[in-house]
Short mmCIF file of C-alpha atoms in Angstrom, two decimals:
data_model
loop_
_atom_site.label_atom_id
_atom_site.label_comp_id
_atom_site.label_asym_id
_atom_site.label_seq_id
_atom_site.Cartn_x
_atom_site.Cartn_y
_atom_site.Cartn_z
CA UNK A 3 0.00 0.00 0.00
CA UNK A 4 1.59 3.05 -0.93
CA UNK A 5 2.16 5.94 2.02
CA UNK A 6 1.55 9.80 0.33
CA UNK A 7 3.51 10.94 3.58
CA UNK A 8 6.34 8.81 2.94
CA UNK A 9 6.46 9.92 -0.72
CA UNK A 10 6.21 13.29 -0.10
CA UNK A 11 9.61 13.00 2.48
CA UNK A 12 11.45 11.22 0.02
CA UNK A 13 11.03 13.79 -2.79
CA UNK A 14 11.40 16.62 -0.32
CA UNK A 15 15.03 15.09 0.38
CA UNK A 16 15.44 14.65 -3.43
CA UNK A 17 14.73 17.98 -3.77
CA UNK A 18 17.24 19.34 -1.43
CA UNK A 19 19.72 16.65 -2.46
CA UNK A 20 19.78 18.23 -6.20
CA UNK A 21 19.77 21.84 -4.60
CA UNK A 22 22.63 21.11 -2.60
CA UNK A 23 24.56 19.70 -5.67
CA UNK A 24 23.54 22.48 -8.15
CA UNK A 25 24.97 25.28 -4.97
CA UNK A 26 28.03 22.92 -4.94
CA UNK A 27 28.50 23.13 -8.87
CA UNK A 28 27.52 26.86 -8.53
CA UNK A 29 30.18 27.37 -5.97
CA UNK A 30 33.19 25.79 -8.12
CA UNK A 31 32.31 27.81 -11.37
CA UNK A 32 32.79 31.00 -9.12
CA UNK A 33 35.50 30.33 -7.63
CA UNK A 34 37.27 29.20 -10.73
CA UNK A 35 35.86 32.96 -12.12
CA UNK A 36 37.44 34.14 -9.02
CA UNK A 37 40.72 32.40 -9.84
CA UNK A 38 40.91 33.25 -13.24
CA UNK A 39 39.85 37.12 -12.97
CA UNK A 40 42.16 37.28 -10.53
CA UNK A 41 45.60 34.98 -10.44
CA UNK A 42 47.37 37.36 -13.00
CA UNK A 43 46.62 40.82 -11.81
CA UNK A 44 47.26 40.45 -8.13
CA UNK A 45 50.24 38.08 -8.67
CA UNK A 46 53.16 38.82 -5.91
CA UNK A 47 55.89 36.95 -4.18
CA UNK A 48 53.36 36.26 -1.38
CA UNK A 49 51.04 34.38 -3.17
CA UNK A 50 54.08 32.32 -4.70
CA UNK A 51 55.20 30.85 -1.01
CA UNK A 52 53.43 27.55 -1.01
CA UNK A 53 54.66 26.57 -4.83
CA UNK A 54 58.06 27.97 -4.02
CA UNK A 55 58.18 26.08 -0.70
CA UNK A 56 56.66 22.70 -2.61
CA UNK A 57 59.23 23.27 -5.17
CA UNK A 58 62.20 23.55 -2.12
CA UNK A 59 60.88 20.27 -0.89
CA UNK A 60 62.76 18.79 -3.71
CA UNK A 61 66.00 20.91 -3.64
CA UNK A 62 68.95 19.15 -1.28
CA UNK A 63 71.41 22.38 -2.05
CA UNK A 64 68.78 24.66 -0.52
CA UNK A 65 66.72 22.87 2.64
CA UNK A 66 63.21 24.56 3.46
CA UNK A 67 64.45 23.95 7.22
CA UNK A 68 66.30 27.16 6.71
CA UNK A 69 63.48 29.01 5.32
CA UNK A 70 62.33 31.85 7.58
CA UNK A 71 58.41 32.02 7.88
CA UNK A 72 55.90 34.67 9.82
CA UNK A 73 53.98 34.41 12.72
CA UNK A 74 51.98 31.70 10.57
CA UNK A 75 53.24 28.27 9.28
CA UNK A 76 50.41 27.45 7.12
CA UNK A 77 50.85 23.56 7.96
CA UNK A 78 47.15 22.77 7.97
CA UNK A 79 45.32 22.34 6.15
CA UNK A 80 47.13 24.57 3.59
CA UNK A 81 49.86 22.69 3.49
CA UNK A 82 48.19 19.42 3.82
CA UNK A 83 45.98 20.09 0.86
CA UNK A 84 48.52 21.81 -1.63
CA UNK A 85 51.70 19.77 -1.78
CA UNK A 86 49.24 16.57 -3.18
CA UNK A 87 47.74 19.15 -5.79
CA UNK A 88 51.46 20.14 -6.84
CA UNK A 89 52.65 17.28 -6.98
CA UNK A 90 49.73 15.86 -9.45
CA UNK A 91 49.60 19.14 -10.97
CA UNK A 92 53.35 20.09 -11.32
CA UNK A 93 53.79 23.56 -13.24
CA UNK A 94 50.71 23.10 -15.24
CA UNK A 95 49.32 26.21 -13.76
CA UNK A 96 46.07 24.15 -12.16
CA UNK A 97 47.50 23.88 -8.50
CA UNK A 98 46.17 27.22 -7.55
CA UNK A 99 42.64 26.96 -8.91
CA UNK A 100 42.45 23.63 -7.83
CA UNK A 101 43.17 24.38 -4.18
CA UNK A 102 40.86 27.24 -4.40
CA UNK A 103 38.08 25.07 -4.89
CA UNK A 104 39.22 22.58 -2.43
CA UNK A 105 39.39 25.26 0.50
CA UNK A 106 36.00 26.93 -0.16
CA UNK A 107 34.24 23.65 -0.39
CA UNK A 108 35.92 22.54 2.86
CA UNK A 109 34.76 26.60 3.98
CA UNK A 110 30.82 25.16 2.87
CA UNK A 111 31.10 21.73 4.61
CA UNK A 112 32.30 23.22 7.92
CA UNK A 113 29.71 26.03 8.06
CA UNK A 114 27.40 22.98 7.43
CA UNK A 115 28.71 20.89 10.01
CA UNK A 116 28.45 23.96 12.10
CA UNK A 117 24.80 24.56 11.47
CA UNK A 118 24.13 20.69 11.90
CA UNK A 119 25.84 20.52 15.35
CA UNK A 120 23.74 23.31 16.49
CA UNK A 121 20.35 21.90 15.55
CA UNK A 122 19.57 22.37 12.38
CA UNK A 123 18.44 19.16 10.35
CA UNK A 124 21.43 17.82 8.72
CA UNK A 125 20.41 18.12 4.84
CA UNK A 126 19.26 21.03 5.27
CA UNK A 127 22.31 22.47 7.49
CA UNK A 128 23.99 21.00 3.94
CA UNK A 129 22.07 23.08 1.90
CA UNK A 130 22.44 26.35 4.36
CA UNK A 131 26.15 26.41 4.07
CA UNK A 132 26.71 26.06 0.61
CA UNK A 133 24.02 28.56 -0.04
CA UNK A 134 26.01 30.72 2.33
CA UNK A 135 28.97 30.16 0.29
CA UNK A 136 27.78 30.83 -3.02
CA UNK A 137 26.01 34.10 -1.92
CA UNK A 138 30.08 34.57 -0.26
CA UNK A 139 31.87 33.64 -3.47
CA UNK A 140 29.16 36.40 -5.57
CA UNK A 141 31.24 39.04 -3.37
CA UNK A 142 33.60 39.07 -6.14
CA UNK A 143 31.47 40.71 -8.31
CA UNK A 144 31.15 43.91 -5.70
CA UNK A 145 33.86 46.88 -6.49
CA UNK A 146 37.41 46.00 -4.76
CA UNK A 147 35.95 42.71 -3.14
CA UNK A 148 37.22 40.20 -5.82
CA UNK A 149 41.03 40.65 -4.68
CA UNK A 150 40.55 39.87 -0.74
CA UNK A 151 38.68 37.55 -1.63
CA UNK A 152 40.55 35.69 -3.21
CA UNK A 153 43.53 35.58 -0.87
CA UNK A 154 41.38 33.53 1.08
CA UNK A 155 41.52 30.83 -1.87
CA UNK A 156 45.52 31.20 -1.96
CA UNK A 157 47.33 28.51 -0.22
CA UNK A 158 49.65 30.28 3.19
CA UNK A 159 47.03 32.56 3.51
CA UNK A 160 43.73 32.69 6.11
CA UNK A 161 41.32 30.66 4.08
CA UNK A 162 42.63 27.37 6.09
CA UNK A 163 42.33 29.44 9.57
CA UNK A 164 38.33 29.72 8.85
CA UNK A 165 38.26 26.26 7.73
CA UNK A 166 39.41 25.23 10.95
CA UNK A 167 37.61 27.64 13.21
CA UNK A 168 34.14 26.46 11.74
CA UNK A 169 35.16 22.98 12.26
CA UNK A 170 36.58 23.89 15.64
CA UNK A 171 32.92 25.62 16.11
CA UNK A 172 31.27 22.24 15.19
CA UNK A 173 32.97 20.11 17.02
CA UNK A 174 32.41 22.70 20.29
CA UNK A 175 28.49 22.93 19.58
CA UNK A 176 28.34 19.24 19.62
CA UNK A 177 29.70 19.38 23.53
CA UNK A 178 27.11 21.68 24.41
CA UNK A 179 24.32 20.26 22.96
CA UNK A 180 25.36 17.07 24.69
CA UNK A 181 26.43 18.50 27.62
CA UNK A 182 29.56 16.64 27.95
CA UNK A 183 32.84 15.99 26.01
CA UNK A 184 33.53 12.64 24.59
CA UNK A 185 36.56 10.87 24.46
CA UNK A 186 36.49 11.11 20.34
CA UNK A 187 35.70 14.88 20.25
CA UNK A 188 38.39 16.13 22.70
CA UNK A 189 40.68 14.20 21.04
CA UNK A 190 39.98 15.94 17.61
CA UNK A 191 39.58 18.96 19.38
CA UNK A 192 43.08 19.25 21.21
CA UNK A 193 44.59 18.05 17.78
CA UNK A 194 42.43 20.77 15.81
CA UNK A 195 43.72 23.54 18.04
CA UNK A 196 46.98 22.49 18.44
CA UNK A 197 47.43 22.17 14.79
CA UNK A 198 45.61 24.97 13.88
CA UNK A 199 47.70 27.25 16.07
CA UNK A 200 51.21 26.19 14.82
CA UNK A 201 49.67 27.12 11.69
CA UNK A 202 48.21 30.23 12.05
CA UNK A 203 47.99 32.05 15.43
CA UNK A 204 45.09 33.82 14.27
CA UNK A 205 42.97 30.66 15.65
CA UNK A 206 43.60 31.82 19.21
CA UNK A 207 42.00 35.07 18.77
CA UNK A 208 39.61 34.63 15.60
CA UNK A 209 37.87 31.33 17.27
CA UNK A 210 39.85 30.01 20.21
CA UNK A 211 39.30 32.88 22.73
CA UNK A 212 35.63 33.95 21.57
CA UNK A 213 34.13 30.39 21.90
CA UNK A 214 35.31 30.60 25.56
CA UNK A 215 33.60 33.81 26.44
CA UNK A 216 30.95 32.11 24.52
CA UNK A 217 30.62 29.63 26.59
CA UNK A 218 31.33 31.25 29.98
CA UNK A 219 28.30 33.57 29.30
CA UNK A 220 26.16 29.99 28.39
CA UNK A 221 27.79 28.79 31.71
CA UNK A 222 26.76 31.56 33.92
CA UNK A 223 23.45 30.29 33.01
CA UNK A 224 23.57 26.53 33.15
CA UNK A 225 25.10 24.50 35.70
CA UNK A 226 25.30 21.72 33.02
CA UNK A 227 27.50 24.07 30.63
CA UNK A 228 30.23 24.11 33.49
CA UNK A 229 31.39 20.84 32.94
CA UNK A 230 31.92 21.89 28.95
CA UNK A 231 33.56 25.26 29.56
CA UNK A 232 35.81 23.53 31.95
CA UNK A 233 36.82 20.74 29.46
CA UNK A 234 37.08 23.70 26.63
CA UNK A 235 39.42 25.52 28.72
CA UNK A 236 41.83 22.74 29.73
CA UNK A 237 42.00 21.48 26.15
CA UNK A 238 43.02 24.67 24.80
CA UNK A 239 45.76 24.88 27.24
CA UNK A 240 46.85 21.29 26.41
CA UNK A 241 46.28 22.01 22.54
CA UNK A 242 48.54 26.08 23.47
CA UNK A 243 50.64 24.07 25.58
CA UNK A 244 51.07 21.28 22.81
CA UNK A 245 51.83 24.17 20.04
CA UNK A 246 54.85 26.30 22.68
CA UNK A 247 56.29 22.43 22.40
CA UNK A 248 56.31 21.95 18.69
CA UNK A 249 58.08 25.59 18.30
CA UNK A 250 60.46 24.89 20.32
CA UNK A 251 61.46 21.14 19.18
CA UNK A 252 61.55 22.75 15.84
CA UNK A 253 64.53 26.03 17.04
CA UNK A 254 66.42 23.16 18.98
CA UNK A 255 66.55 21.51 15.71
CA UNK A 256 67.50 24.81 14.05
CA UNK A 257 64.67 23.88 12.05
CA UNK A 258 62.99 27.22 9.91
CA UNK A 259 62.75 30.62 11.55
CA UNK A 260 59.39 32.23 12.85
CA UNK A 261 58.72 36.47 13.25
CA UNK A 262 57.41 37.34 16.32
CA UNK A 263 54.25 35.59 17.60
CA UNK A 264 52.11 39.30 18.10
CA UNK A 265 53.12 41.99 15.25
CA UNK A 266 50.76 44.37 16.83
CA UNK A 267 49.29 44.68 20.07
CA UNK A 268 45.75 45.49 19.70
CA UNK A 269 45.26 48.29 21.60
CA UNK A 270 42.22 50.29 21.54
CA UNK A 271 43.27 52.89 19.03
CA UNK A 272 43.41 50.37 16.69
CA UNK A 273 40.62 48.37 17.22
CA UNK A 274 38.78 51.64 17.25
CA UNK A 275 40.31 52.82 14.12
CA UNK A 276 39.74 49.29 12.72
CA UNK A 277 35.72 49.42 13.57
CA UNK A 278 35.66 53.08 12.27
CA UNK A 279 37.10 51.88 8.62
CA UNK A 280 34.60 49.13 9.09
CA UNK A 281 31.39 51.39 9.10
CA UNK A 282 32.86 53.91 6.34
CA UNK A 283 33.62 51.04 3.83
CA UNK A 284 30.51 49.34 4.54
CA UNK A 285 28.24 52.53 4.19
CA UNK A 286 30.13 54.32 1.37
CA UNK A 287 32.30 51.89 -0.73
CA UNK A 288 31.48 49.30 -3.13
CA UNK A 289 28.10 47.26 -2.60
CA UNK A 290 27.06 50.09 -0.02
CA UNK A 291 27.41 53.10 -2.40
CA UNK A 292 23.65 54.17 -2.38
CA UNK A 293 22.92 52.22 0.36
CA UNK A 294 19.71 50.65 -0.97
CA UNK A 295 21.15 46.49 -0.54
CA UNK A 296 21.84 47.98 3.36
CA UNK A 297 17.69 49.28 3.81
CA UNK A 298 16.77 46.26 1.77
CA UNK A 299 18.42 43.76 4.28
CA UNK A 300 17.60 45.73 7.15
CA UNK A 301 14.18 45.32 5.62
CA UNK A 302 14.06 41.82 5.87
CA UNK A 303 15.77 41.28 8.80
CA UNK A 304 12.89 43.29 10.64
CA UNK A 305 10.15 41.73 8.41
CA UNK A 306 11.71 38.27 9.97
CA UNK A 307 11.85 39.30 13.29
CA UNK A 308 8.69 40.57 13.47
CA UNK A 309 7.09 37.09 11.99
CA UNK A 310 8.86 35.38 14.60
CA UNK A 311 7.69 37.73 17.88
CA UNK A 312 4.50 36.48 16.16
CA UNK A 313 4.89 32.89 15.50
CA UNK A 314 5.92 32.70 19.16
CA UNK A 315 2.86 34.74 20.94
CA UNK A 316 0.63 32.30 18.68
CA UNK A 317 2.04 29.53 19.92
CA UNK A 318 3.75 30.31 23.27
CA UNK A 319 4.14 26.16 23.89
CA UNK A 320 6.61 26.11 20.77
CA UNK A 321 8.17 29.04 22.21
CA UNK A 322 8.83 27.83 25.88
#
């Protein structure tokens, strides 16, 4: 006997199976726009460092231990995910694009995961985060947005350091949704931050440090949140502690130089100056110019919250 209810759910997940797939396809044709509007015209000795470094893999008269890095090593996943691409690619040109794809993909699937982990049903989390990262990726078409953009599809740059703080945000939602840490998750937690921070120290104060004011505000409100801020805190010292360790293996070794950790203090000038640039780019520059996209999506954003203050005095047993 056939079931209409059971039909209708299986198309339904068809249906967001296919849009999923067509955001994915979406998603690689920009970003290979991206990389081919802008590989050429923004080309410097910065964005060379990961094939130059591959390439110095190879060379015994002139060891990469002896290469002298920033505050960043770039190790994961940059690293991780380029040298197989050069390696299949060799100077064909196609290792760049390639890993451009690669690292906004990964960008959609952890912003997925993310969404998942937090609640939301997992095909459709799927579909949220790729639709996030298309509407990301159409950025390039906005005046002066291509270019930044586009470092974050360069290998040795910060496209890997949000790829690991949404999968380090993941991974964190799942312990408070559960209320507890598993054995599994702290494991691939303390390696994720330890990793991620002999990488790029950025993690620390991009994800690390955030998620645990995060979570101590959730914990001043839940006993049961306690236990996970605890467990958060002592695995980011382990995975901090962990990362001092590898650094300084690697100078007893005499093995590649590192800048200074901090470059800048971030003192209030400067974060002040920083939010002030922030506002006068976003209401005079580029998308903002006439400032009709900025009432349009304030628009919405009220028209949203407004259906929801209604949805929940309708039906206040949803709400509580």
């Amino acid at each position: 006997m056939e079931n209409p209810a059971a039909d209708d759910t299986r198309r339904s997940g068809m249906r967001v199976k296919f849009l999923t797939f067509a955001l994915a396809a979406v998603a690689v044709l920009l970003v290979l726009s991206l990389a081919s509007a802008e590989f050429q015209p923004t080309l410097n000795s910065d964005y060379l460092l990961a094939e130059v470094f591959s390439h110095g893999l190879g060379d015994a008269a002139h060891p990469v231990s002896g290469w002298k890095f920033g505050s960043s090593g770039f190790w994961f996943p940059d690293y991780l995910i380029y040298l197989p691409l050069h390696a299949l690619c060799g100077n064909s040109g196609w290792s760049y694009p390639l890993y451009a794809v690669a690292i906004f993909l990964l960008l959609g699937a952890t912003m997925a995961w993310s969404l998942a982990e937090a609640g939301v049903e997992r095909s459709l989390a799927v579909l949220a985060g790729f639709l996030v990262l298309v509407v990301v990726l159409f950025a390039q078409f906005i005046p002066d947005h291509a270019p930044w953009l586009w470092e974050l599809g360069i290998p040795a740059f910060h496209g890997g350091d949000l790829v690991n703080g949404f999968a380090l945000l993941a991974l964190t939602l799942g312990a408070v949704r559960a209320g507890k840490w598993t054995r599994g998750r702290s494991v691939a937690v303390v390696a994720l931050m330890a990793l991620g921070l002999v990488s790029n120290a950025l993690l620390l104060f991009h994800w690390i440090i955030p998620l645990g004011i995060a979570l101590a505000w959730l914990a001043m409100r839940s006993k049961e949140l306690r236990s996970v801020l605890g467990g958060f805190a002592r695995k980011a010292a382990a995975a901090l502690s962990l990362a001092v360790a590898m650094r300084v293996v690697l100078a007893l070794a005499q093995w590649f130089l590192f800048y200074r950790l901090f470059r800048d203090w971030p003192l209030p000038t400067l974060i002040w100056n920083s939010l002030a640039q922030f506002f006068a780019d976003f209401f005079h520059n580029g998308l903002f110019a006439t400032q009709w996209l900025f009432w349009l999506l304030a628009a919405a954003a009220i028209f949203v919250a407004v259906r929801q203050l209604r949805s929940r005095e309708q039906n206040p047993a949803d709400a509580a």
